[in-house]
PDB file of C-alpha atoms in Angstrom:
ATOM      1  CA  MET A   1    -116.721 -13.192 -11.708  1.00  0.00           C
ATOM      2  CA  SER A   2    -120.193 -12.011 -12.560  1.00  0.00           C
ATOM      3  CA  ARG A   3    -122.329 -11.040 -15.474  1.00  0.00           C
ATOM      4  CA  SER A   4    -121.057  -8.021 -17.357  1.00  0.00           C
ATOM      5  CA  THR A   5    -121.635  -6.312 -20.683  1.00  0.00           C
ATOM      6  CA  ARG A   6    -119.045  -7.353 -23.247  1.00  0.00           C
ATOM      7  CA  HIS A   7    -118.534  -6.285 -26.844  1.00  0.00           C
ATOM      8  CA  GLY A   8    -117.754  -8.515 -29.770  1.00  0.00           C
ATOM      9  CA  SER A   9    -117.200  -8.454 -33.506  1.00  0.00           C
ATOM     10  CA  CYS A  10    -116.209 -10.435 -36.541  1.00  0.00           C
ATOM     11  CA  HIS A  11    -112.638 -10.147 -37.867  1.00  0.00           C
ATOM     12  CA  CYS A  12    -113.258  -7.288 -40.314  1.00  0.00           C
ATOM     13  CA  GLY A  13    -115.473  -5.348 -37.887  1.00  0.00           C
ATOM     14  CA  GLN A  14    -118.561  -5.239 -40.096  1.00  0.00           C
ATOM     15  CA  VAL A  15    -120.567  -7.216 -37.489  1.00  0.00           C
ATOM     16  CA  LYS A  16    -120.619  -5.794 -33.966  1.00  0.00           C
ATOM     17  CA  PHE A  17    -122.626  -6.834 -30.926  1.00  0.00           C
ATOM     18  CA  GLU A  18    -122.847  -6.472 -27.190  1.00  0.00           C
ATOM     19  CA  VAL A  19    -123.922  -9.098 -24.738  1.00  0.00           C
ATOM     20  CA  ASP A  20    -124.622  -9.378 -21.027  1.00  0.00           C
ATOM     21  CA  ILE A  21    -122.681 -12.514 -20.179  1.00  0.00           C
ATOM     22  CA  ASP A  22    -121.167 -14.459 -17.291  1.00  0.00           C
ATOM     23  CA  LEU A  23    -118.367 -16.653 -18.633  1.00  0.00           C
ATOM     24  CA  ALA A  24    -117.820 -18.068 -15.141  1.00  0.00           C
ATOM     25  CA  ALA A  25    -121.259 -19.703 -15.435  1.00  0.00           C
ATOM     26  CA  GLY A  26    -119.861 -21.906 -18.186  1.00  0.00           C
ATOM     27  CA  THR A  27    -118.946 -22.115 -21.837  1.00  0.00           C
ATOM     28  CA  GLY A  28    -119.086 -25.027 -24.224  1.00  0.00           C
ATOM     29  CA  ARG A  29    -117.316 -26.959 -26.919  1.00  0.00           C
ATOM     30  CA  CYS A  30    -118.865 -29.676 -28.997  1.00  0.00           C
ATOM     31  CA  ASN A  31    -117.682 -32.421 -31.308  1.00  0.00           C
ATOM     32  CA  CYS A  32    -120.556 -32.155 -33.813  1.00  0.00           C
ATOM     33  CA  SER A  33    -119.528 -31.694 -37.440  1.00  0.00           C
ATOM     34  CA  ILE A  34    -119.758 -27.898 -37.629  1.00  0.00           C
ATOM     35  CA  CYS A  35    -118.381 -27.114 -34.162  1.00  0.00           C
ATOM     36  CA  ALA A  36    -115.423 -29.450 -34.639  1.00  0.00           C
ATOM     37  CA  LYS A  37    -114.588 -28.064 -38.087  1.00  0.00           C
ATOM     38  CA  THR A  38    -114.820 -24.427 -36.966  1.00  0.00           C
ATOM     39  CA  ARG A  39    -113.384 -25.061 -33.471  1.00  0.00           C
ATOM     40  CA  ASN A  40    -116.308 -23.189 -31.980  1.00  0.00           C
ATOM     41  CA  TRP A  41    -116.185 -22.070 -28.342  1.00  0.00           C
ATOM     42  CA  GLY A  42    -119.661 -20.935 -27.384  1.00  0.00           C
ATOM     43  CA  CYS A  43    -121.619 -19.459 -24.533  1.00  0.00           C
ATOM     44  CA  LEU A  44    -125.418 -19.485 -24.534  1.00  0.00           C
ATOM     45  CA  VAL A  45    -127.356 -16.344 -23.630  1.00  0.00           C
ATOM     46  CA  ARG A  46    -131.027 -15.392 -23.721  1.00  0.00           C
ATOM     47  CA  PRO A  47    -132.244 -13.038 -26.486  1.00  0.00           C
ATOM     48  CA  ALA A  48    -132.800 -10.218 -23.959  1.00  0.00           C
ATOM     49  CA  ASP A  49    -129.065 -10.315 -23.157  1.00  0.00           C
ATOM     50  CA  PHE A  50    -127.875  -9.951 -26.773  1.00  0.00           C
ATOM     51  CA  ARG A  51    -127.853  -6.813 -28.933  1.00  0.00           C
ATOM     52  CA  LEU A  52    -126.646  -6.615 -32.535  1.00  0.00           C
ATOM     53  CA  ILE A  53    -125.051  -3.171 -32.884  1.00  0.00           C
ATOM     54  CA  ALA A  54    -124.013  -3.253 -36.564  1.00  0.00           C
ATOM     55  CA  GLY A  55    -123.812  -5.544 -39.533  1.00  0.00           C
ATOM     56  CA  ARG A  56    -127.186  -7.246 -39.903  1.00  0.00           C
ATOM     57  CA  ASP A  57    -126.791  -6.922 -43.678  1.00  0.00           C
ATOM     58  CA  ALA A  58    -123.269  -8.413 -43.496  1.00  0.00           C
ATOM     59  CA  LEU A  59    -124.522 -11.671 -41.957  1.00  0.00           C
ATOM     60  CA  THR A  60    -125.177 -14.821 -43.946  1.00  0.00           C
ATOM     61  CA  ASP A  61    -127.112 -17.759 -42.544  1.00  0.00           C
ATOM     62  CA  TYR A  62    -126.151 -21.415 -42.830  1.00  0.00           C
ATOM     63  CA  GLN A  63    -128.468 -24.175 -41.642  1.00  0.00           C
ATOM     64  CA  PHE A  64    -128.322 -27.945 -41.864  1.00  0.00           C
ATOM     65  CA  GLY A  65    -129.786 -31.041 -40.236  1.00  0.00           C
ATOM     66  CA  SER A  66    -132.798 -30.197 -38.066  1.00  0.00           C
ATOM     67  CA  LEU A  67    -132.636 -26.501 -39.100  1.00  0.00           C
ATOM     68  CA  SER A  68    -132.954 -25.549 -35.419  1.00  0.00           C
ATOM     69  CA  MET A  69    -129.782 -23.454 -35.428  1.00  0.00           C
ATOM     70  CA  HIS A  70    -128.849 -20.441 -37.553  1.00  0.00           C
ATOM     71  CA  HIS A  71    -125.068 -20.576 -38.018  1.00  0.00           C
ATOM     72  CA  LEU A  72    -124.490 -16.914 -38.851  1.00  0.00           C
ATOM     73  CA  PHE A  73    -121.263 -15.653 -40.363  1.00  0.00           C
ATOM     74  CA  CYS A  74    -119.917 -12.428 -41.849  1.00  0.00           C
ATOM     75  CA  LYS A  75    -120.046 -12.554 -45.644  1.00  0.00           C
ATOM     76  CA  HIS A  76    -116.955 -10.329 -45.810  1.00  0.00           C
ATOM     77  CA  CYS A  77    -114.465 -12.114 -43.538  1.00  0.00           C
ATOM     78  CA  GLY A  78    -116.182 -15.466 -42.904  1.00  0.00           C
ATOM     79  CA  VAL A  79    -116.013 -15.300 -39.096  1.00  0.00           C
ATOM     80  CA  ARG A  80    -118.947 -16.678 -37.077  1.00  0.00           C
ATOM     81  CA  PRO A  81    -119.370 -14.245 -34.153  1.00  0.00           C
ATOM     82  CA  PHE A  82    -122.651 -15.769 -32.929  1.00  0.00           C
ATOM     83  CA  GLY A  83    -125.474 -18.074 -33.856  1.00  0.00           C
ATOM     84  CA  GLN A  84    -129.155 -18.109 -33.052  1.00  0.00           C
ATOM     85  CA  GLY A  85    -131.421 -21.009 -32.231  1.00  0.00           C
ATOM     86  CA  ASN A  86    -134.487 -22.344 -30.540  1.00  0.00           C
ATOM     87  CA  LEU A  87    -134.253 -25.672 -28.714  1.00  0.00           C
ATOM     88  CA  GLU A  88    -136.525 -26.787 -25.895  1.00  0.00           C
ATOM     89  CA  ALA A  89    -133.600 -28.796 -24.442  1.00  0.00           C
ATOM     90  CA  VAL A  90    -131.827 -25.513 -23.581  1.00  0.00           C
ATOM     91  CA  GLY A  91    -134.939 -23.578 -22.590  1.00  0.00           C
ATOM     92  CA  GLY A  92    -136.164 -22.180 -25.905  1.00  0.00           C
ATOM     93  CA  GLU A  93    -134.689 -19.273 -27.840  1.00  0.00           C
ATOM     94  CA  PHE A  94    -131.010 -18.453 -27.382  1.00  0.00           C
ATOM     95  CA  TYR A  95    -127.924 -16.910 -28.910  1.00  0.00           C
ATOM     96  CA  SER A  96    -124.667 -18.841 -28.941  1.00  0.00           C
ATOM     97  CA  VAL A  97    -121.895 -16.272 -28.670  1.00  0.00           C
ATOM     98  CA  ASN A  98    -118.480 -17.249 -30.020  1.00  0.00           C
ATOM     99  CA  VAL A  99    -116.298 -16.559 -26.979  1.00  0.00           C
ATOM    100  CA  ALA A 100    -113.279 -16.009 -29.253  1.00  0.00           C
ATOM    101  CA  CYS A 101    -115.112 -13.041 -30.838  1.00  0.00           C
ATOM    102  CA  LEU A 102    -115.488 -11.135 -27.568  1.00  0.00           C
ATOM    103  CA  ASP A 103    -113.159  -8.148 -27.846  1.00  0.00           C
ATOM    104  CA  ASP A 104    -112.957  -6.856 -24.284  1.00  0.00           C
ATOM    105  CA  VAL A 105    -112.684  -9.888 -22.006  1.00  0.00           C
ATOM    106  CA  PRO A 106    -109.531  -9.975 -19.870  1.00  0.00           C
ATOM    107  CA  LEU A 107    -107.303 -12.980 -20.558  1.00  0.00           C
ATOM    108  CA  GLU A 108    -107.653 -14.108 -16.948  1.00  0.00           C
ATOM    109  CA  GLU A 109    -111.442 -14.334 -17.348  1.00  0.00           C
ATOM    110  CA  LEU A 110    -111.106 -16.393 -20.541  1.00  0.00           C
ATOM    111  CA  VAL A 111    -108.647 -18.782 -18.906  1.00  0.00           C
ATOM    112  CA  ALA A 112    -110.902 -19.209 -15.857  1.00  0.00           C
ATOM    113  CA  ALA A 113    -114.089 -19.847 -17.872  1.00  0.00           C
ATOM    114  CA  PRO A 114    -115.281 -23.422 -17.296  1.00  0.00           C
ATOM    115  CA  ILE A 115    -115.782 -25.483 -20.458  1.00  0.00           C
ATOM    116  CA  ARG A 116    -118.464 -28.148 -20.796  1.00  0.00           C
ATOM    117  CA  PHE A 117    -117.987 -30.643 -23.618  1.00  0.00           C
ATOM    118  CA  SER A 118    -120.928 -32.099 -25.555  1.00  0.00           C
ATOM    119  CA  ASP A 119    -121.061 -35.235 -27.685  1.00  0.00           C
ATOM    120  CA  GLY A 120    -123.034 -33.768 -30.578  1.00  0.00           C
ATOM    121  CA  ARG A 121    -121.396 -36.131 -33.049  1.00  0.00           C
ATOM    122  CA  ASN A 122    -123.411 -38.978 -31.504  1.00  0.00           C
ATOM    123  CA  ASN A 123    -126.504 -36.881 -30.677  1.00  0.00           C
ATOM    124  CA  ALA A 124    -125.716 -37.382 -26.989  1.00  0.00           C
ATOM    125  CA  TRP A 125    -125.646 -33.659 -26.230  1.00  0.00           C
ATOM    126  CA  GLN A 126    -125.743 -34.088 -22.440  1.00  0.00           C
ATOM    127  CA  SER A 127    -122.774 -36.481 -22.490  1.00  0.00           C
ATOM    128  CA  VAL A 128    -119.071 -35.712 -22.600  1.00  0.00           C
ATOM    129  CA  PRO A 129    -117.280 -37.217 -25.634  1.00  0.00           C
ATOM    130  CA  ALA A 130    -114.697 -39.911 -24.928  1.00  0.00           C
ATOM    131  CA  GLU A 131    -111.985 -37.589 -26.296  1.00  0.00           C
ATOM    132  CA  THR A 132    -111.912 -33.782 -25.932  1.00  0.00           C
ATOM    133  CA  ARG A 133    -108.258 -32.792 -26.352  1.00  0.00           C
ATOM    134  CA  HIS A 134    -108.776 -31.910 -30.040  1.00  0.00           C
ATOM    135  CA  LEU A 135    -111.704 -29.617 -29.291  1.00  0.00           C
TER     136      LEU A 135
END
């Protein structure tokens, strides 16, 4: 697999984006409070690889803790198609695309996408949690 342009949206379609992404390079799941509660499945991309096509005015921002991440969601349907952040630990500015919100990825590519688990609950982001089956 290689990097390709994919399209994504929230549930109601108000928010639409496209992204140049390589799911074979890895995706992630985390056990921090917000990722665990929303069952987030993310893939980090650089800002140059992400384009919001529609719905900027439909997005609402939620921040907590260190305020380093913008947890964006559609104010109409509540779905979180992507987030935006800036952390030196991951190389600066990034978008975290919700893999489940990509509309045109073949099932085979989703199934083959490697998943890295992070122990955000214990602020050990580079470590795998002791248990991942619930994520």
